Short mmCIF file of C-alpha atoms and ligand atoms in Angstrom, two decimals:
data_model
loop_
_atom_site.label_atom_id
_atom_site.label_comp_id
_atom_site.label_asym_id
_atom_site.label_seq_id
_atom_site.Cartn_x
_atom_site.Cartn_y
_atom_site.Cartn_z
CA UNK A 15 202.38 61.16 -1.08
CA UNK A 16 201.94 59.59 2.39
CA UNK A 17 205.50 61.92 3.42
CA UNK A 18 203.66 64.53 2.51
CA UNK A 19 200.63 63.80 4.36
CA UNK A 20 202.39 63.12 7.24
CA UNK A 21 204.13 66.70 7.04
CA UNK A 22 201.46 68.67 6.36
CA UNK A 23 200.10 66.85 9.69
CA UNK A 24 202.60 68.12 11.64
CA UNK A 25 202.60 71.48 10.32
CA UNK A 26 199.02 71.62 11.53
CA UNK A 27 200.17 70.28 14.53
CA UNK A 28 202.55 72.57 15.18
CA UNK A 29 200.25 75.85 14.49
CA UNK A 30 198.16 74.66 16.93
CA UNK A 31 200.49 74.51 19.63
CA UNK A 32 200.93 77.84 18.92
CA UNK A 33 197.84 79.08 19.04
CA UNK A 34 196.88 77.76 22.10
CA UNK A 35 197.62 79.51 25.68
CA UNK A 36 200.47 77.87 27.09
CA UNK A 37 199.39 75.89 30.18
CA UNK A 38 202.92 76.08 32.51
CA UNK A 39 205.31 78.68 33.08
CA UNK A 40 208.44 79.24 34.31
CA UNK A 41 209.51 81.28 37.79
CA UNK A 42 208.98 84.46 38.81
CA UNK A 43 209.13 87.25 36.47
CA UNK A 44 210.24 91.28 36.17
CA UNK A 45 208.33 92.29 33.40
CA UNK A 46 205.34 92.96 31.58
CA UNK A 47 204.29 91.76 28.21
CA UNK A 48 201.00 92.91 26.51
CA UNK A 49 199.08 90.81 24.36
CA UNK A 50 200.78 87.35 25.48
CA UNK A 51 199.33 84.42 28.11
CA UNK A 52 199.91 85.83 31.54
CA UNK A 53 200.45 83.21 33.82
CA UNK A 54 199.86 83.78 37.92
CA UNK A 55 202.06 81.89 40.26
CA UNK A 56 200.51 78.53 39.84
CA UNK A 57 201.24 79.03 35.82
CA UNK A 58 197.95 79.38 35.21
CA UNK A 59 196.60 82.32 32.61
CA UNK A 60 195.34 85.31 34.74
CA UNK A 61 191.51 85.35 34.45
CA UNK A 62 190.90 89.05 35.36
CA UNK A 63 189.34 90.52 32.64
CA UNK A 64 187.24 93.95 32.74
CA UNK A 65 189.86 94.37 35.93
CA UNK A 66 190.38 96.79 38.22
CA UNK A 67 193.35 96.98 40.56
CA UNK A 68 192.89 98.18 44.29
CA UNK A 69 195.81 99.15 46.48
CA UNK A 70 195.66 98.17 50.24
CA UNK A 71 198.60 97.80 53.01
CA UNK A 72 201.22 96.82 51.13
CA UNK A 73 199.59 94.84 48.64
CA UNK A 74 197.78 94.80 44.93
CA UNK A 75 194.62 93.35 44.34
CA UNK A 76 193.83 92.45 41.00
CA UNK A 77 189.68 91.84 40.36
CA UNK A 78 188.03 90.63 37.69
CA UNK A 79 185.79 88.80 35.10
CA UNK A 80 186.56 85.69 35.95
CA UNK A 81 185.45 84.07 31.73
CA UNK A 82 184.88 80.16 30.64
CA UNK A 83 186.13 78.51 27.44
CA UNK A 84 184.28 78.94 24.52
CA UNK A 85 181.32 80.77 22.97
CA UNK A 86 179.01 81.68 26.00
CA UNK A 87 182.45 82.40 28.05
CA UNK A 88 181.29 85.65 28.66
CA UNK A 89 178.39 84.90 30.60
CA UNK A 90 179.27 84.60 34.43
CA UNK A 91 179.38 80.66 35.75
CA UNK A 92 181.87 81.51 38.64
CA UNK A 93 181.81 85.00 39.53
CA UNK A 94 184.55 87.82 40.25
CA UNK A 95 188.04 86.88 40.01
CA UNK A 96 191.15 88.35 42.50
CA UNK A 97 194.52 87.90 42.21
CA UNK A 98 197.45 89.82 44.74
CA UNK A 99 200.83 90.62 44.40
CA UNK A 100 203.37 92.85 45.97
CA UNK A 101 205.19 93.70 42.96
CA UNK A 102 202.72 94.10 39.71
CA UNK A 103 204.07 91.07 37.75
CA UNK A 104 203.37 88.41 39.81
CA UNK A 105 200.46 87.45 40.70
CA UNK A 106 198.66 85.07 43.66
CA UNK A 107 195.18 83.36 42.51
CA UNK A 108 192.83 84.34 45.59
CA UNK A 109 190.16 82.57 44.16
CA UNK A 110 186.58 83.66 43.23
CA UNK A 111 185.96 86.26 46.01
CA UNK A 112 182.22 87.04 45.13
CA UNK A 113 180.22 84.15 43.67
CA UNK A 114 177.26 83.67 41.61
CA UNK A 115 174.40 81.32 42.90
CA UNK A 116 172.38 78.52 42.01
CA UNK A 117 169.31 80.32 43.12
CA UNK A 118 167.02 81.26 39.98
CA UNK A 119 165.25 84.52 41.74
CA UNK A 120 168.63 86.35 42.46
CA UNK A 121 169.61 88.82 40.23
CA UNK A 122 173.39 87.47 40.33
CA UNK A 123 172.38 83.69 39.10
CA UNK A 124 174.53 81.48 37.05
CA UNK A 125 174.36 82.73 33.66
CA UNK A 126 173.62 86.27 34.21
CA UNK A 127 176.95 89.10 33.31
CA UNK A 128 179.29 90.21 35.16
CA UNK A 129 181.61 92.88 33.60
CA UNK A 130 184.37 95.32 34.99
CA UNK A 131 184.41 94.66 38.79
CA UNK A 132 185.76 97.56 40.49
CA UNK A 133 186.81 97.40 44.52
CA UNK A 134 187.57 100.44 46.74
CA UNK A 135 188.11 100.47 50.19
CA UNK A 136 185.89 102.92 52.39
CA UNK A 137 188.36 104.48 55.24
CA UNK A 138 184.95 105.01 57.65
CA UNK A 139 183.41 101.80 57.62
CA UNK A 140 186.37 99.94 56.63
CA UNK A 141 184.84 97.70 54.22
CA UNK A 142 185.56 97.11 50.76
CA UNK A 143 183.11 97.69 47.86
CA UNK A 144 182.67 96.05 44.71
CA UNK A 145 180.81 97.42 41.92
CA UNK A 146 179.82 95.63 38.58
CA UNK A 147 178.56 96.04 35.59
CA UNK A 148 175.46 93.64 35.84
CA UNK A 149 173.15 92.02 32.99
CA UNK A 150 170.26 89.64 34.06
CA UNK A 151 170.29 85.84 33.01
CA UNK A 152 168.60 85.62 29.52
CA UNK A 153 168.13 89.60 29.04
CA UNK A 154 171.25 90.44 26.44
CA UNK A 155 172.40 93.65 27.95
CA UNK A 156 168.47 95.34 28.14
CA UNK A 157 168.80 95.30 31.96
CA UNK A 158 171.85 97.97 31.78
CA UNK A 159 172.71 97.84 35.94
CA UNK A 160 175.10 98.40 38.54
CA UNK A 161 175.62 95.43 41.14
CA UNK A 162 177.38 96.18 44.86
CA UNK A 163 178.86 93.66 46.90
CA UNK A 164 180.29 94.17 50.51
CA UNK A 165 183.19 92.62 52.10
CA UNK A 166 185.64 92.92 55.32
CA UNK A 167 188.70 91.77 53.09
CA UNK A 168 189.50 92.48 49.81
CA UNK A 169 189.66 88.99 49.25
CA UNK A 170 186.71 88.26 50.16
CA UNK A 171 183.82 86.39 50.50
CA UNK A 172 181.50 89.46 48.94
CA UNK A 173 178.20 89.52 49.63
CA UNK A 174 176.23 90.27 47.41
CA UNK A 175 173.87 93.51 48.44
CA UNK A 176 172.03 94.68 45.93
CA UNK A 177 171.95 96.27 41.94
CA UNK A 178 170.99 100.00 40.79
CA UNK A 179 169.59 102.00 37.53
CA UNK A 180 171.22 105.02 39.15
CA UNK A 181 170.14 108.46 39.56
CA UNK A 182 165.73 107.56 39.58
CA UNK A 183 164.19 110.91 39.67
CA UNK A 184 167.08 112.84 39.38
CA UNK A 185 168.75 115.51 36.75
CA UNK A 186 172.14 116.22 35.96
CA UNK A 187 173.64 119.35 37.87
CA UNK A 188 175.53 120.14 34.04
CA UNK A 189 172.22 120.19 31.54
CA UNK A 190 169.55 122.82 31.73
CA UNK A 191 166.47 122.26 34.32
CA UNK A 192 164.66 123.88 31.79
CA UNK A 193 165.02 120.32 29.53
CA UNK A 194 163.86 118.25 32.18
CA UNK A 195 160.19 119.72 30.38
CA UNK A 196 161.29 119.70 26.85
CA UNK A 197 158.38 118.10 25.00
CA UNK A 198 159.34 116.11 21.82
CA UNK A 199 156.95 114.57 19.08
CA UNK A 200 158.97 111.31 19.27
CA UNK A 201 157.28 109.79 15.93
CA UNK A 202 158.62 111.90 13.75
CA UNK A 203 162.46 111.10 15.38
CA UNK A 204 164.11 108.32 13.73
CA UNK A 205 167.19 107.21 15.62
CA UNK A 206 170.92 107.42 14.87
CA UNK A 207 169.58 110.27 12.76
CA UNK A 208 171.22 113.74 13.24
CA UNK A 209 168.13 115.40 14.62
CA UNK A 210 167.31 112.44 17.30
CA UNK A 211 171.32 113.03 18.33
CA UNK A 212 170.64 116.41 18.99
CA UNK A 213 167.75 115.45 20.77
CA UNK A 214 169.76 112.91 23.05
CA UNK A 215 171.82 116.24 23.75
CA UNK A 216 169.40 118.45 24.75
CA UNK A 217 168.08 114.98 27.11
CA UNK A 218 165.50 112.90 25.01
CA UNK A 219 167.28 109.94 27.04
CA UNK A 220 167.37 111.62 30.22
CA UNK A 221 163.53 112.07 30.29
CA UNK A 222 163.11 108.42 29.43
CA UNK A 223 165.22 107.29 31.75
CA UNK A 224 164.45 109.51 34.34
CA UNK A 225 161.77 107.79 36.82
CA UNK A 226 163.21 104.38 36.35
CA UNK A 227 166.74 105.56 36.73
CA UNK A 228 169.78 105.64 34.31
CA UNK A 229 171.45 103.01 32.23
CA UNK A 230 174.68 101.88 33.82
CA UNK A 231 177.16 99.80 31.38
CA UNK A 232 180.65 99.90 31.32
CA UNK A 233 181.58 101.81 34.28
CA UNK A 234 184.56 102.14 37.10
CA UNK A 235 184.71 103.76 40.24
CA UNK A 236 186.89 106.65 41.62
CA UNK A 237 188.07 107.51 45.08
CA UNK A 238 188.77 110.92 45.18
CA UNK A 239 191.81 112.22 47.52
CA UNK A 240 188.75 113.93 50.18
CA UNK A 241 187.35 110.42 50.36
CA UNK A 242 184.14 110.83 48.28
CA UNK A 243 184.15 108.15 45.50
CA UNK A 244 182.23 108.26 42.23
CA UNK A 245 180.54 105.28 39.75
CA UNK A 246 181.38 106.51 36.47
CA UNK A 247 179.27 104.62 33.49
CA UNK A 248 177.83 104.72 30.01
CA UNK A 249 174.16 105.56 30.05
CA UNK A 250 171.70 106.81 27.99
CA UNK A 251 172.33 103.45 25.30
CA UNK A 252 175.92 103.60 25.66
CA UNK A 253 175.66 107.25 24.17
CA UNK A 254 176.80 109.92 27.75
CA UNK A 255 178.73 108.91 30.18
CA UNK A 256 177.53 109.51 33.51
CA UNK A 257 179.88 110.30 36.49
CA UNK A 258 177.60 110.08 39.36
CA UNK A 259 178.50 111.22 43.08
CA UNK A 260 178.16 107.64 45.49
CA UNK A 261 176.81 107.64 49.96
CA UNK A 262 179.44 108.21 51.93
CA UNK A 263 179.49 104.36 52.83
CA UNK A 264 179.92 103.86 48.72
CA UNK A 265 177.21 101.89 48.62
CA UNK A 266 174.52 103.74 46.73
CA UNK A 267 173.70 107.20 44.87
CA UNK A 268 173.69 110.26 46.34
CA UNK A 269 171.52 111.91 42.84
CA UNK A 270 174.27 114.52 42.22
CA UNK A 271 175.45 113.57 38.96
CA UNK A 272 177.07 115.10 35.93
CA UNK A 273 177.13 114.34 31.79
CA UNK A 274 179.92 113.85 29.89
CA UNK A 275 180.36 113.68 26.21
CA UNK A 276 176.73 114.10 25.49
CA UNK A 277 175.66 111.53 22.48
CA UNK A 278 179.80 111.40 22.23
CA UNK A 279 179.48 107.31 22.41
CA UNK A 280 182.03 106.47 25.29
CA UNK A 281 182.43 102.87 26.83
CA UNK A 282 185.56 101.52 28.80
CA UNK A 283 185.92 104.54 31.30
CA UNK A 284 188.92 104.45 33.07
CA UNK A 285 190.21 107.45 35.42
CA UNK A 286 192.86 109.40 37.27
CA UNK A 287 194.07 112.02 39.01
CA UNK A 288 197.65 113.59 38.51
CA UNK A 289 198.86 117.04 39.41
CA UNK A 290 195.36 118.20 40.56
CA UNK A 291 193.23 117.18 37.20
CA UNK A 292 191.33 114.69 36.25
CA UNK A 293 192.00 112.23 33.36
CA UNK A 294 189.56 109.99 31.89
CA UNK A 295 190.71 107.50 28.51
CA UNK A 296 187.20 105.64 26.96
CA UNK A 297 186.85 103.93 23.91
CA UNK A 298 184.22 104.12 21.22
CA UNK A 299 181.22 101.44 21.00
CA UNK A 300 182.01 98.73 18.47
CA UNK A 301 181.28 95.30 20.91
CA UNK A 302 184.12 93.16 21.50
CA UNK A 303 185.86 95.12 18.43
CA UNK A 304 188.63 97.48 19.02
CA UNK A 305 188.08 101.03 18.30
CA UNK A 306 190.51 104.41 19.03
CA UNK A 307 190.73 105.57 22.27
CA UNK A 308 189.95 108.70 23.43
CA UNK A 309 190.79 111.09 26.32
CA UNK A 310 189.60 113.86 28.15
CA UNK A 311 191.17 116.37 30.92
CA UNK A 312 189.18 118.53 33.87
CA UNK A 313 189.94 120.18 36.50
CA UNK A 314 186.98 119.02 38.46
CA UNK A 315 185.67 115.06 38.22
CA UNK A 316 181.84 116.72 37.43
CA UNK A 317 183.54 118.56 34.68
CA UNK A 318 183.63 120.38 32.18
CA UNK A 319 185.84 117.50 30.71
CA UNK A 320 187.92 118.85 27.56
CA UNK A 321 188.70 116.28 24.65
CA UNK A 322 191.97 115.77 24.14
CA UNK A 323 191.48 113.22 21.34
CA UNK A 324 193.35 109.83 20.72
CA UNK A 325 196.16 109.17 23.92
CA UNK A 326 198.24 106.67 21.21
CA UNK A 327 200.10 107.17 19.16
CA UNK A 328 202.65 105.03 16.83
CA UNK A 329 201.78 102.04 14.56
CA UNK A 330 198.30 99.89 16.23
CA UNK A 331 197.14 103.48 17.33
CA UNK A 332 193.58 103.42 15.62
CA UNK A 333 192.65 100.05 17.55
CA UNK A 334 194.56 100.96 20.78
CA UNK A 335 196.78 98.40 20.05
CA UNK A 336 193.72 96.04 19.60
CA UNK A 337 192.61 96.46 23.05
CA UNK A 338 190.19 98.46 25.11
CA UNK A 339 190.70 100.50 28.27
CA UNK A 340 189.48 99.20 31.68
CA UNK A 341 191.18 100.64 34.65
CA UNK A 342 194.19 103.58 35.32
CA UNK A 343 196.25 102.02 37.78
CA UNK A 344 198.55 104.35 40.26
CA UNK A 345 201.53 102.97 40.57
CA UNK A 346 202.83 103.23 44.68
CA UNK A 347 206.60 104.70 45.52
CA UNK A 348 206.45 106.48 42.45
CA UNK A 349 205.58 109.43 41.30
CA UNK A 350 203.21 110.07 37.97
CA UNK A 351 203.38 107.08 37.61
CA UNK A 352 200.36 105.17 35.91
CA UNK A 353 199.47 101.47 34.00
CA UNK A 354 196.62 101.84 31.10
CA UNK A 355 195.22 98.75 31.63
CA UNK A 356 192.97 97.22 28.78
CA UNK A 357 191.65 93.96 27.36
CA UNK A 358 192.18 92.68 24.44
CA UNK A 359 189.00 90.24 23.76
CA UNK A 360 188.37 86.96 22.58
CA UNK A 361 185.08 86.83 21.82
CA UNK A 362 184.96 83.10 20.76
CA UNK A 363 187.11 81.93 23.66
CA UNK A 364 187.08 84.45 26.23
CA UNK A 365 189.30 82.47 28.73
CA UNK A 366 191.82 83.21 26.10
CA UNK A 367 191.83 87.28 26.67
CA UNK A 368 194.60 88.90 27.10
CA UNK A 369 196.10 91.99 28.83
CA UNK A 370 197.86 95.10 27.40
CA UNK A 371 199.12 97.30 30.06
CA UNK A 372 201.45 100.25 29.13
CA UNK A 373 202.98 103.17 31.17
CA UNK A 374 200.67 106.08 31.14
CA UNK A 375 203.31 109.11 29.38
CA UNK A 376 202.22 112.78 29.48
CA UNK A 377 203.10 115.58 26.75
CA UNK A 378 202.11 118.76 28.85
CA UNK A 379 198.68 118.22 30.26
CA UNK A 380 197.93 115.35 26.91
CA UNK A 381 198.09 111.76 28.21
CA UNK A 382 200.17 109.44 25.21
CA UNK A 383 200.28 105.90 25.35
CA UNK A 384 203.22 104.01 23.05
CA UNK A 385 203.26 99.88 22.88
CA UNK A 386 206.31 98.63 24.21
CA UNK A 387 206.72 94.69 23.84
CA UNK A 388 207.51 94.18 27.12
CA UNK A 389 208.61 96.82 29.64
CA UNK A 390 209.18 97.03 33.86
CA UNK A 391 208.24 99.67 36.25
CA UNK A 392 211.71 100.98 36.30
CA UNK A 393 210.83 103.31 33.16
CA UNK A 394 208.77 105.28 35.38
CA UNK A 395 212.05 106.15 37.68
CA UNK A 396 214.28 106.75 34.55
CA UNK A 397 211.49 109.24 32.89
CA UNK A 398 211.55 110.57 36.38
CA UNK A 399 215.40 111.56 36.22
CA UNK A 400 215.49 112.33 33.11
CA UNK A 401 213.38 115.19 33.96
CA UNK A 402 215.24 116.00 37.01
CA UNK A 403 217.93 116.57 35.35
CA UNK A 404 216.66 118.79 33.11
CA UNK A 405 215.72 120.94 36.09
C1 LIG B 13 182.19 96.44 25.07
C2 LIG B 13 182.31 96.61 26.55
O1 LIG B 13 183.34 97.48 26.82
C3 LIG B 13 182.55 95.27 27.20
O2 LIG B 13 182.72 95.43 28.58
C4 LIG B 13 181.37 94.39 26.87
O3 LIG B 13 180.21 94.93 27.46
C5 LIG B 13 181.20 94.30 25.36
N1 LIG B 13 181.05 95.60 24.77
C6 LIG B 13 179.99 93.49 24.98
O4 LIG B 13 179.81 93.49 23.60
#
């Protein structure tokens, strides 16, 4: 009996070594494996989550949610995460380059949300930008802002400048002027109804949102190759995604913006360009939850985008491989070459998140996206002469 006892003790023992993140790792690696513990050069997990990657003289700069232990992990106690590397597997802890304060009255207090922290750098003012997904302490997600954040180095400090509802007073150059007047007897709508969707297409949310300025959730930001950048988010209760033109500094809204996916319920934008168009991969709206992805082509950033459905394919396909999309990541030195990069959540220990990153594959103008186990960067030079040589 007390054999027993004892075994069934160390079996529990055992599953719980491994189930937990392992703490140390070994030396440099070559390769990248989704879904597992990460561990940056100290052998510490990477805490990046939400991440964006920025490119900048000779080096990659990894930023992002920087999450506790625990439920409540999600809510901000540090601040933005950045890690560099020169080499995409690797990666340097830089520390928390833009903190949150002790001060109750700022809008970027202890306790407040931070999500999907994207940096670019501006070529004119040479300073780089951070934008953020921002929620205020004690307000669930009702607040539905953009944050910006300044520095002279990508690894910072940021200082913090200030946070938007984008786009106050302004209409979309894609949906009628006519529907900026549309009048609508609102008590006879009932929401997530058929009729109150069509409503949301022909702008019931616009109006409402229009003197106080747009919702701004998940979002990203886009640097387009003429140097004018774009804050792309879901507005409108998570429903349109917005893509919305930024100042020529990047720092705030110029008011020319455009809808996409109207009432089409698109979170996690993440974007590139390739060959001249534009390619955007979202996810659906289901919280921390994986969902299928979806993708969408243009030939313009301000559209029209066309749908182009789910980018995976294979076995994990309708949950993206259990993860959701956060940032399209240009490889340098190569060419089409791109890293979906998503999160797969942990909800009830955030800390514990992992990444799934997988080479970005086109069939004719469709983006695909296959789970490999572990892969390296050289598949982007073999694709590339493969199709050489069928030239
Ligand atoms: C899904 C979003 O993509 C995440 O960034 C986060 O906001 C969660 N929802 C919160 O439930």
């Amino acid at each position: 009996m007390r054999s027993w006892l004892g075994f069934l003790i160390l079996l529990l023992l055992l599953a719980r070594a491994i189930s937990l993140p392992a703490q140390k790792a070994e030396g440099p690696v070559a390769a990248i494996r989704s879904g597992e513990i990460w561990p940056d050069t100290d052998g510490n997990h990477i805490n990046a989550h939400g991440g964006g990657v920025l490119y900048h003289e000779g080096k990659y700069y990894w930023f992002g949610e920087h999450k506790t232990a625990g439920r409540g992990g999600n809510s901000t106690l540090f601040g933005v995460g950045c890690y560099s590397s020169g080499d995409l597997y690797n990666w340097q802890n830089e520390g928390i380059v833009l903190k949150v304060v002790d001060d109750e009255t700022s809008e970027i207090v202890k306790g407040c949300v931070i999500e999907r922290p994207k940096v670019v750098y501006n070529a004119k003012t040479r300073k780089f930008v951070m934008w953020f997904h921002l929620e205020l302490k004690g307000k669930g997600y009702e607040a539905a802002r953009t944050g910006v954040a300044i520095s002279d180095s990508p690894t910072g400090p940021f200082t913090y400048l200030t946070s938007y509802r984008p786009n106050a007073g302004d209409w979309p150059i894609n949906v009628p002027v006519s529907l900026k007047d549309k009048k609508v007897d609102e008590t006879k709508l009932e929401w997530w109804t058929k009729p109150w969707t069509k409503e949301v297409e022909e702008g019931l949310l616009l109006r409402r949102d229009l003197k106080e300025g747009q919702m701004a959730r998940d979002m990203t930001v886009f640097v387009d190759d003429d140097g004018k950048a774009y804050h792309i988010h879901s507005a409108e209760e998570n429903l349109t995604l917005h893509i919305s033109e930024l100042s020529d500094d990047y720092l705030s809204f110029t008011g020319k913006y455009s809808v996409l996916a109207p009432a089409g319920h698109n979170e996690a934008p993440a974007i590139c360009k390739r060959n001249g168009k534009y390619y955007m991969i979202t996810s659906g709206c289901t919280g921390w939850d994986p969902n299928a992805a979806r993708s969408f082509v243009a030939a313009s950033v301000m559209g029209p985008w066309k749908p182009l459905g789910n980018p995976c394919v294979g076995e994990g396909a309708e949950l993206t491989f259990e993860s959701q999309s956060t940032f399209l990541l240009p490889v340098q030195g190569k060419k089409d070459a791109y890293i979906f990069m998503a999160d797969r959540w942990r909800p009830k220990n955030p800390i514990d998140g992992r990444y799934v990153w997988l080479p970005l594959e086109f069939e004719g103008e469709k983006p695909v996206l296959r789970w490999q186990d572990e892969w390296s960067l050289e598949v982007f030079d073999k694709k590339q002469k493969s199709e050489a040589s069928l030239k």
